[in-house]
PDB file of C-alpha atoms in Angstrom:
ATOM      1  CA  UNK C   1     111.749 107.716 100.833  1.00 90.00           C
ATOM      2  CA  UNK C   2     110.361 107.043  97.399  1.00 94.00           C
ATOM      3  CA  UNK C   3     110.114 103.008  96.100  1.00 96.00           C
ATOM      4  CA  UNK C   4     109.876 102.942  92.446  1.00 97.00           C
ATOM      5  CA  UNK C   5     109.660  99.066  91.068  1.00 98.00           C
ATOM      6  CA  UNK C   6     111.015  98.882  87.402  1.00 97.00           C
ATOM      7  CA  UNK C   7     108.933  96.179  85.815  1.00 94.00           C
ATOM      8  CA  UNK C   8     107.884  94.579  82.575  1.00 89.00           C
ATOM      9  CA  UNK C   9     107.248  90.812  82.335  1.00 80.00           C
ATOM     10  CA  UNK C  10     108.809  90.839  78.767  1.00 74.00           C
ATOM     11  CA  UNK C  11     112.534  89.585  78.792  1.00 70.00           C
ATOM     12  CA  UNK C  12     115.179  91.898  77.359  1.00 72.00           C
ATOM     13  CA  UNK C  13     113.531  95.234  77.641  1.00 78.00           C
ATOM     14  CA  UNK C  14     116.444  96.978  79.310  1.00 88.00           C
ATOM     15  CA  UNK C  15     114.788  96.734  82.727  1.00 92.00           C
ATOM     16  CA  UNK C  16     117.740  96.060  84.561  1.00 95.00           C
ATOM     17  CA  UNK C  17     119.621  98.476  82.445  1.00 96.00           C
ATOM     18  CA  UNK C  18     116.844 101.015  83.754  1.00 97.00           C
ATOM     19  CA  UNK C  19     117.689  99.993  86.980  1.00 98.00           C
ATOM     20  CA  UNK C  20     121.525 100.484  87.012  1.00 98.00           C
ATOM     21  CA  UNK C  21     121.672 103.454  85.143  1.00 98.00           C
ATOM     22  CA  UNK C  22     118.827 105.476  86.464  1.00 98.00           C
ATOM     23  CA  UNK C  23     120.240 104.865  90.016  1.00 98.00           C
ATOM     24  CA  UNK C  24     123.761 105.575  88.772  1.00 98.00           C
ATOM     25  CA  UNK C  25     122.303 109.288  87.307  1.00 98.00           C
ATOM     26  CA  UNK C  26     120.419 109.827  90.277  1.00 97.00           C
ATOM     27  CA  UNK C  27     123.551 109.384  92.654  1.00 97.00           C
ATOM     28  CA  UNK C  28     125.488 111.776  90.630  1.00 96.00           C
ATOM     29  CA  UNK C  29     122.856 114.338  91.595  1.00 95.00           C
ATOM     30  CA  UNK C  30     123.801 113.327  95.124  1.00 93.00           C
ATOM     31  CA  UNK C  31     120.833 111.465  95.972  1.00 96.00           C
ATOM     32  CA  UNK C  32     120.825 108.360  97.837  1.00 96.00           C
ATOM     33  CA  UNK C  33     119.933 105.431  96.165  1.00 97.00           C
ATOM     34  CA  UNK C  34     119.114 101.455  97.424  1.00 97.00           C
ATOM     35  CA  UNK C  35     118.517  99.025  94.607  1.00 98.00           C
ATOM     36  CA  UNK C  36     116.925  95.999  95.868  1.00 97.00           C
ATOM     37  CA  UNK C  37     117.737  93.155  93.276  1.00 98.00           C
ATOM     38  CA  UNK C  38     114.899  91.016  93.097  1.00 97.00           C
ATOM     39  CA  UNK C  39     116.043  88.958  89.828  1.00 95.00           C
ATOM     40  CA  UNK C  40     117.232  85.812  90.087  1.00 94.00           C
ATOM     41  CA  UNK C  41     119.341  86.245  87.322  1.00 93.00           C
ATOM     42  CA  UNK C  42     121.335  88.721  89.678  1.00 95.00           C
ATOM     43  CA  UNK C  43     122.138  91.032  86.782  1.00 95.00           C
ATOM     44  CA  UNK C  44     122.145  94.164  88.277  1.00 97.00           C
ATOM     45  CA  UNK C  45     124.079  92.823  91.365  1.00 97.00           C
ATOM     46  CA  UNK C  46     126.915  91.507  88.995  1.00 96.00           C
ATOM     47  CA  UNK C  47     126.663  94.848  86.806  1.00 96.00           C
ATOM     48  CA  UNK C  48     127.470  96.944  89.871  1.00 96.00           C
ATOM     49  CA  UNK C  49     130.453  94.478  91.189  1.00 93.00           C
ATOM     50  CA  UNK C  50     128.519  93.988  94.564  1.00 92.00           C
ATOM     51  CA  UNK C  51     130.186  91.573  97.130  1.00 85.00           C
ATOM     52  CA  UNK C  52     127.458  89.427  98.403  1.00 87.00           C
ATOM     53  CA  UNK C  53     129.175  87.273 100.714  1.00 87.00           C
ATOM     54  CA  UNK C  54     126.071  84.923 101.088  1.00 90.00           C
ATOM     55  CA  UNK C  55     123.382  87.710 101.192  1.00 93.00           C
ATOM     56  CA  UNK C  56     120.473  87.765  99.042  1.00 95.00           C
ATOM     57  CA  UNK C  57     117.313  89.684  98.803  1.00 95.00           C
ATOM     58  CA  UNK C  58     115.388  86.645  99.254  1.00 93.00           C
ATOM     59  CA  UNK C  59     116.092  87.497 103.049  1.00 93.00           C
ATOM     60  CA  UNK C  60     113.263  90.251 102.544  1.00 93.00           C
ATOM     61  CA  UNK C  61     110.452  87.782 102.387  1.00 90.00           C
ATOM     62  CA  UNK C  62     111.106  86.756 106.006  1.00 84.00           C
ATOM     63  CA  UNK C  63     109.593  88.267 108.948  1.00 77.00           C
ATOM     64  CA  UNK C  64     111.076  91.071 110.815  1.00 71.00           C
ATOM     65  CA  UNK C  65     114.162  90.728 108.193  1.00 74.00           C
ATOM     66  CA  UNK C  66     116.803  93.476 109.845  1.00 80.00           C
ATOM     67  CA  UNK C  67     117.050  95.124 106.020  1.00 88.00           C
ATOM     68  CA  UNK C  68     120.448  97.271 106.984  1.00 88.00           C
ATOM     69  CA  UNK C  69     122.219  93.823 107.554  1.00 90.00           C
ATOM     70  CA  UNK C  70     121.687  93.055 103.873  1.00 94.00           C
ATOM     71  CA  UNK C  71     122.851  96.125 102.513  1.00 95.00           C
ATOM     72  CA  UNK C  72     126.578  96.368 100.644  1.00 95.00           C
ATOM     73  CA  UNK C  73     128.114  98.967  98.567  1.00 94.00           C
ATOM     74  CA  UNK C  74     128.513  99.201  94.877  1.00 94.00           C
ATOM     75  CA  UNK C  75     130.721 100.764  92.350  1.00 88.00           C
ATOM     76  CA  UNK C  76     128.637 103.746  91.812  1.00 93.00           C
ATOM     77  CA  UNK C  77     128.423 106.667  93.615  1.00 93.00           C
ATOM     78  CA  UNK C  78     125.799 107.045  96.424  1.00 95.00           C
ATOM     79  CA  UNK C  79     124.294 103.879  95.335  1.00 97.00           C
ATOM     80  CA  UNK C  80     123.889 100.748  97.601  1.00 97.00           C
ATOM     81  CA  UNK C  81     122.058  97.360  96.710  1.00 97.00           C
ATOM     82  CA  UNK C  82     120.699  94.409  98.368  1.00 97.00           C
ATOM     83  CA  UNK C  83     122.133  92.047  96.015  1.00 97.00           C
ATOM     84  CA  UNK C  84     120.260  88.773  94.558  1.00 96.00           C
ATOM     85  CA  UNK C  85     121.387  85.017  93.930  1.00 93.00           C
ATOM     86  CA  UNK C  86     119.958  82.166  92.461  1.00 90.00           C
ATOM     87  CA  UNK C  87     118.205  81.465  95.956  1.00 91.00           C
ATOM     88  CA  UNK C  88     115.328  83.570  94.655  1.00 91.00           C
ATOM     89  CA  UNK C  89     114.320  81.341  92.476  1.00 88.00           C
ATOM     90  CA  UNK C  90     112.993  78.369  95.084  1.00 82.00           C
ATOM     91  CA  UNK C  91     111.559  81.017  96.994  1.00 78.00           C
ATOM     92  CA  UNK C  92     107.860  80.448  96.229  1.00 66.00           C
ATOM     93  CA  UNK C  93     108.544  77.231  96.968  1.00 59.00           C
ATOM     94  CA  UNK C  94     109.476  77.803 100.391  1.00 59.00           C
ATOM     95  CA  UNK C  95     107.252  80.741 101.724  1.00 61.00           C
ATOM     96  CA  UNK C  96     103.346  81.194 101.656  1.00 60.00           C
ATOM     97  CA  UNK C  97     101.972  83.572  99.380  1.00 71.00           C
ATOM     98  CA  UNK C  98     101.779  86.768 101.222  1.00 82.00           C
ATOM     99  CA  UNK C  99     102.031  89.472  98.832  1.00 88.00           C
ATOM    100  CA  UNK C 100     102.573  91.927 101.786  1.00 90.00           C
ATOM    101  CA  UNK C 101     105.811  90.515 103.319  1.00 89.00           C
ATOM    102  CA  UNK C 102     108.290  92.553 100.976  1.00 91.00           C
ATOM    103  CA  UNK C 103     106.282  95.886 101.795  1.00 92.00           C
ATOM    104  CA  UNK C 104     106.147  95.024 105.848  1.00 89.00           C
ATOM    105  CA  UNK C 105     109.847  94.573 106.130  1.00 88.00           C
ATOM    106  CA  UNK C 106     110.261  98.177 104.027  1.00 88.00           C
ATOM    107  CA  UNK C 107     107.826 100.020 106.351  1.00 82.00           C
ATOM    108  CA  UNK C 108     109.045  98.837 109.380  1.00 68.00           C
ATOM    109  CA  UNK C 109     112.830 100.171 108.659  1.00 70.00           C
ATOM    110  CA  UNK C 110     114.499 103.235 109.185  1.00 74.00           C
ATOM    111  CA  UNK C 111     116.360 103.587 105.661  1.00 83.00           C
ATOM    112  CA  UNK C 112     118.119 106.604 104.938  1.00 89.00           C
ATOM    113  CA  UNK C 113     117.878 106.794 101.188  1.00 94.00           C
ATOM    114  CA  UNK C 114     115.902 109.209  98.998  1.00 94.00           C
ATOM    115  CA  UNK C 115     114.885 106.312  96.492  1.00 96.00           C
ATOM    116  CA  UNK C 116     114.697 102.823  96.840  1.00 96.00           C
ATOM    117  CA  UNK C 117     114.960 101.147  93.130  1.00 98.00           C
ATOM    118  CA  UNK C 118     112.952  97.763  92.864  1.00 98.00           C
ATOM    119  CA  UNK C 119     114.542  95.097  90.186  1.00 97.00           C
ATOM    120  CA  UNK C 120     112.353  92.570  89.352  1.00 96.00           C
ATOM    121  CA  UNK C 121     112.030  89.525  87.393  1.00 93.00           C
ATOM    122  CA  UNK C 122     110.622  89.219  83.805  1.00 90.00           C
ATOM    123  CA  UNK C 123     107.753  87.679  85.338  1.00 87.00           C
ATOM    124  CA  UNK C 124     104.179  88.584  86.787  1.00 87.00           C
ATOM    125  CA  UNK C 125     104.517  85.874  89.850  1.00 89.00           C
ATOM    126  CA  UNK C 126     105.247  86.119  93.426  1.00 90.00           C
ATOM    127  CA  UNK C 127     108.249  88.436  93.502  1.00 93.00           C
ATOM    128  CA  UNK C 128     106.842  90.835  90.777  1.00 93.00           C
ATOM    129  CA  UNK C 129     103.510  91.096  92.975  1.00 93.00           C
ATOM    130  CA  UNK C 130     105.295  91.686  96.202  1.00 94.00           C
ATOM    131  CA  UNK C 131     107.425  94.712  94.513  1.00 96.00           C
ATOM    132  CA  UNK C 132     104.126  96.209  93.247  1.00 96.00           C
ATOM    133  CA  UNK C 133     102.846  95.796  96.606  1.00 96.00           C
ATOM    134  CA  UNK C 134     105.394  97.693  98.025  1.00 95.00           C
ATOM    135  CA  UNK C 135     106.665 100.548  95.820  1.00 96.00           C
ATOM    136  CA  UNK C 136     104.941 104.081  95.368  1.00 95.00           C
ATOM    137  CA  UNK C 137     105.494 104.285  91.753  1.00 96.00           C
ATOM    138  CA  UNK C 138     105.967 101.681  88.850  1.00 97.00           C
ATOM    139  CA  UNK C 139     108.486 102.625  86.110  1.00 97.00           C
ATOM    140  CA  UNK C 140     108.337 100.828  83.001  1.00 94.00           C
ATOM    141  CA  UNK C 141     110.781 100.262  80.377  1.00 93.00           C
ATOM    142  CA  UNK C 142     109.397  99.221  76.870  1.00 89.00           C
ATOM    143  CA  UNK C 143     111.458  98.311  73.948  1.00 83.00           C
ATOM    144  CA  UNK C 144     110.318  99.590  70.801  1.00 71.00           C
ATOM    145  CA  UNK C 145     109.222  96.094  69.127  1.00 70.00           C
ATOM    146  CA  UNK C 146     105.856  95.076  68.954  1.00 65.00           C
ATOM    147  CA  UNK C 147     106.055  92.196  71.284  1.00 63.00           C
ATOM    148  CA  UNK C 148     107.050  94.491  74.118  1.00 69.00           C
ATOM    149  CA  UNK C 149     103.389  96.259  73.908  1.00 71.00           C
ATOM    150  CA  UNK C 150     101.644  92.930  74.247  1.00 70.00           C
ATOM    151  CA  UNK C 151     103.416  92.413  77.762  1.00 75.00           C
ATOM    152  CA  UNK C 152     102.800  95.937  78.795  1.00 85.00           C
ATOM    153  CA  UNK C 153      98.976  95.303  78.547  1.00 83.00           C
ATOM    154  CA  UNK C 154      99.373  92.145  80.531  1.00 85.00           C
ATOM    155  CA  UNK C 155     101.387  93.772  83.340  1.00 89.00           C
ATOM    156  CA  UNK C 156      98.854  96.637  83.424  1.00 90.00           C
ATOM    157  CA  UNK C 157      96.058  94.022  84.257  1.00 91.00           C
ATOM    158  CA  UNK C 158      98.312  92.815  87.005  1.00 91.00           C
ATOM    159  CA  UNK C 159      98.669  96.632  87.986  1.00 94.00           C
ATOM    160  CA  UNK C 160      95.036  97.147  88.506  1.00 95.00           C
ATOM    161  CA  UNK C 161      94.625  94.068  90.324  1.00 94.00           C
ATOM    162  CA  UNK C 162      97.342  95.329  92.938  1.00 95.00           C
ATOM    163  CA  UNK C 163      95.950  98.263  92.943  1.00 95.00           C
ATOM    164  CA  UNK C 164      92.406  97.262  93.963  1.00 96.00           C
ATOM    165  CA  UNK C 165      93.220  94.358  96.571  1.00 94.00           C
ATOM    166  CA  UNK C 166      96.534  95.626  97.899  1.00 95.00           C
ATOM    167  CA  UNK C 167      97.993  99.027  97.252  1.00 96.00           C
ATOM    168  CA  UNK C 168      95.378 101.715  96.426  1.00 95.00           C
ATOM    169  CA  UNK C 169      98.565 104.276  96.421  1.00 93.00           C
ATOM    170  CA  UNK C 170     100.067 102.577  93.458  1.00 95.00           C
ATOM    171  CA  UNK C 171     100.445 105.003  90.421  1.00 95.00           C
ATOM    172  CA  UNK C 172     102.366 104.668  87.031  1.00 95.00           C
ATOM    173  CA  UNK C 173     105.490 107.193  86.663  1.00 96.00           C
ATOM    174  CA  UNK C 174     106.038 106.478  83.077  1.00 95.00           C
ATOM    175  CA  UNK C 175     106.677 104.367  79.955  1.00 94.00           C
ATOM    176  CA  UNK C 176     110.212 104.283  78.994  1.00 94.00           C
ATOM    177  CA  UNK C 177     110.866 103.975  75.338  1.00 91.00           C
ATOM    178  CA  UNK C 178     114.087 101.718  75.577  1.00 88.00           C
ATOM    179  CA  UNK C 179     116.711 100.205  73.034  1.00 84.00           C
ATOM    180  CA  UNK C 180     115.316 102.701  70.262  1.00 83.00           C
ATOM    181  CA  UNK C 181     117.013 102.666  66.819  1.00 79.00           C
ATOM    182  CA  UNK C 182     116.496 105.666  65.127  1.00 74.00           C
ATOM    183  CA  UNK C 183     117.333 103.724  61.526  1.00 76.00           C
ATOM    184  CA  UNK C 184     114.288 101.488  61.748  1.00 79.00           C
ATOM    185  CA  UNK C 185     110.479 102.888  60.889  1.00 80.00           C
ATOM    186  CA  UNK C 186     109.379  99.526  63.172  1.00 78.00           C
ATOM    187  CA  UNK C 187     110.823 101.304  65.893  1.00 79.00           C
ATOM    188  CA  UNK C 188     109.232 104.811  65.494  1.00 84.00           C
ATOM    189  CA  UNK C 189     105.972 102.928  64.488  1.00 84.00           C
ATOM    190  CA  UNK C 190     106.247 101.068  68.309  1.00 80.00           C
ATOM    191  CA  UNK C 191     106.873 104.482  69.873  1.00 85.00           C
ATOM    192  CA  UNK C 192     104.099 106.481  68.140  1.00 87.00           C
ATOM    193  CA  UNK C 193     101.558 103.168  69.115  1.00 84.00           C
ATOM    194  CA  UNK C 194     103.007 103.631  72.672  1.00 85.00           C
ATOM    195  CA  UNK C 195     102.334 107.463  72.629  1.00 90.00           C
ATOM    196  CA  UNK C 196      98.688 106.804  71.138  1.00 89.00           C
ATOM    197  CA  UNK C 197      97.873 104.450  74.061  1.00 86.00           C
ATOM    198  CA  UNK C 198      99.586 105.923  77.017  1.00 89.00           C
ATOM    199  CA  UNK C 199      99.414 109.761  76.393  1.00 91.00           C
ATOM    200  CA  UNK C 200     101.620 111.678  78.591  1.00 91.00           C
ATOM    201  CA  UNK C 201     102.336 108.498  80.868  1.00 94.00           C
ATOM    202  CA  UNK C 202     105.303 107.892  78.053  1.00 94.00           C
ATOM    203  CA  UNK C 203     108.306 109.628  79.244  1.00 95.00           C
ATOM    204  CA  UNK C 204     109.758 112.227  77.250  1.00 94.00           C
ATOM    205  CA  UNK C 205     113.112 110.798  77.317  1.00 96.00           C
ATOM    206  CA  UNK C 206     114.113 107.946  74.845  1.00 93.00           C
ATOM    207  CA  UNK C 207     117.050 105.544  75.635  1.00 94.00           C
ATOM    208  CA  UNK C 208     118.705 105.075  72.279  1.00 91.00           C
ATOM    209  CA  UNK C 209     120.362 102.172  71.368  1.00 88.00           C
ATOM    210  CA  UNK C 210     123.907 102.487  72.191  1.00 90.00           C
ATOM    211  CA  UNK C 211     126.745  99.854  71.685  1.00 93.00           C
ATOM    212  CA  UNK C 212     128.458 101.401  74.893  1.00 94.00           C
ATOM    213  CA  UNK C 213     125.307 100.664  76.930  1.00 94.00           C
ATOM    214  CA  UNK C 214     125.997  97.107  75.775  1.00 93.00           C
ATOM    215  CA  UNK C 215     129.487  97.114  76.835  1.00 96.00           C
ATOM    216  CA  UNK C 216     129.322  98.749  80.323  1.00 96.00           C
ATOM    217  CA  UNK C 217     127.980  95.510  82.154  1.00 95.00           C
ATOM    218  CA  UNK C 218     131.390  93.672  80.877  1.00 96.00           C
ATOM    219  CA  UNK C 219     133.007  96.304  82.660  1.00 96.00           C
ATOM    220  CA  UNK C 220     130.928  96.291  85.915  1.00 96.00           C
ATOM    221  CA  UNK C 221     130.412  99.997  85.513  1.00 96.00           C
ATOM    222  CA  UNK C 222     127.377 102.195  85.015  1.00 97.00           C
ATOM    223  CA  UNK C 223     127.176 104.024  81.406  1.00 97.00           C
ATOM    224  CA  UNK C 224     127.814 107.302  83.491  1.00 97.00           C
ATOM    225  CA  UNK C 225     131.231 105.839  84.277  1.00 97.00           C
ATOM    226  CA  UNK C 226     131.912 103.895  81.742  1.00 97.00           C
ATOM    227  CA  UNK C 227     131.404 106.001  78.608  1.00 97.00           C
ATOM    228  CA  UNK C 228     129.926 109.495  80.320  1.00 97.00           C
ATOM    229  CA  UNK C 229     129.729 111.490  77.425  1.00 97.00           C
ATOM    230  CA  UNK C 230     127.951 108.828  75.214  1.00 96.00           C
ATOM    231  CA  UNK C 231     124.504 109.251  74.100  1.00 95.00           C
ATOM    232  CA  UNK C 232     123.371 106.546  76.658  1.00 95.00           C
ATOM    233  CA  UNK C 233     124.660 108.644  79.588  1.00 97.00           C
ATOM    234  CA  UNK C 234     122.781 111.582  78.034  1.00 97.00           C
ATOM    235  CA  UNK C 235     119.802 109.713  77.963  1.00 97.00           C
ATOM    236  CA  UNK C 236     119.896 108.416  81.473  1.00 97.00           C
ATOM    237  CA  UNK C 237     120.571 111.764  83.012  1.00 98.00           C
ATOM    238  CA  UNK C 238     117.620 113.156  81.187  1.00 98.00           C
ATOM    239  CA  UNK C 239     115.624 110.087  82.463  1.00 98.00           C
ATOM    240  CA  UNK C 240     116.971 111.101  86.098  1.00 97.00           C
ATOM    241  CA  UNK C 241     115.951 114.567  85.777  1.00 96.00           C
ATOM    242  CA  UNK C 242     112.480 113.747  84.413  1.00 96.00           C
ATOM    243  CA  UNK C 243     111.730 111.231  87.331  1.00 96.00           C
ATOM    244  CA  UNK C 244     113.029 114.129  89.616  1.00 95.00           C
ATOM    245  CA  UNK C 245     110.420 116.535  88.080  1.00 93.00           C
ATOM    246  CA  UNK C 246     107.717 113.645  88.768  1.00 92.00           C
ATOM    247  CA  UNK C 247     108.206 112.708  91.992  1.00 91.00           C
ATOM    248  CA  UNK C 248     109.885 115.733  93.730  1.00 81.00           C
ATOM    249  CA  UNK C 249     107.975 118.265  91.617  1.00 68.00           C
ATOM    250  CA  UNK C 250     111.478 120.230  91.159  1.00 49.00           C
ATOM    251  CA  UNK C 251     111.304 123.060  88.629  1.00 49.00           C
ATOM    252  CA  UNK C 252     113.284 122.361  85.054  1.00 44.00           C
ATOM    253  CA  UNK C 253     115.089 125.927  85.807  1.00 45.00           C
ATOM    254  CA  UNK C 254     116.270 124.115  89.384  1.00 51.00           C
ATOM    255  CA  UNK C 255     117.348 120.730  88.155  1.00 47.00           C
ATOM    256  CA  UNK C 256     120.920 122.272  87.367  1.00 45.00           C
ATOM    257  CA  UNK C 257     121.372 123.301  90.910  1.00 47.00           C
ATOM    258  CA  UNK C 258     120.591 119.708  92.261  1.00 47.00           C
TER     259      UNK C 258
END
């Protein structure tokens, strides 16, 4: 089981879009996926039409929490979720700053999933730090806008701190250029800057701006279900292939067999 945190403290960076649609693309390839929605806005929970029945991922910050009782089904094939709610907003006020509680609960639980994907809030606070301590890899969506790059540098400082103090095994899976508009020179300049600064850590897959992708949450469907032949669906399938190659070391010629 590989735990991947999707994080970027900059809002509007396609973070939840990456979580939902990457999970759906991996599920389409018959991997079993668990999303843990750690964002108080609960956008991933809504997008996947999850019945929460009072369940919230805030319970994962309690000692010895039984995780299996928190898991609910979603509208996407092979994708389950631990939903979020507004309870997460008050989390830091009600618990001690234990940055390893989430990791401890995930470590002591037998989960029958290939990937666990953590959707984090757009801050570098208590919840995001717990996610970085708990995960094996971090995938960073970056909108092709200059302000997004500033947020990435701040995130990297926090990642370095977590690596030294809490999680020496944490590594960068990659940076994903998202909401890329081929019509603007600015987007291309920011993409080039991203590559200049982070080199081969920038994923080859680019997530293009796409109206179908913007519409999908309203219908509570992943882009693969809502518009399976769209450019956005192709982008997220390509991203899933790239993630698989990086994590599982599957040869490109064998991806079609998965």
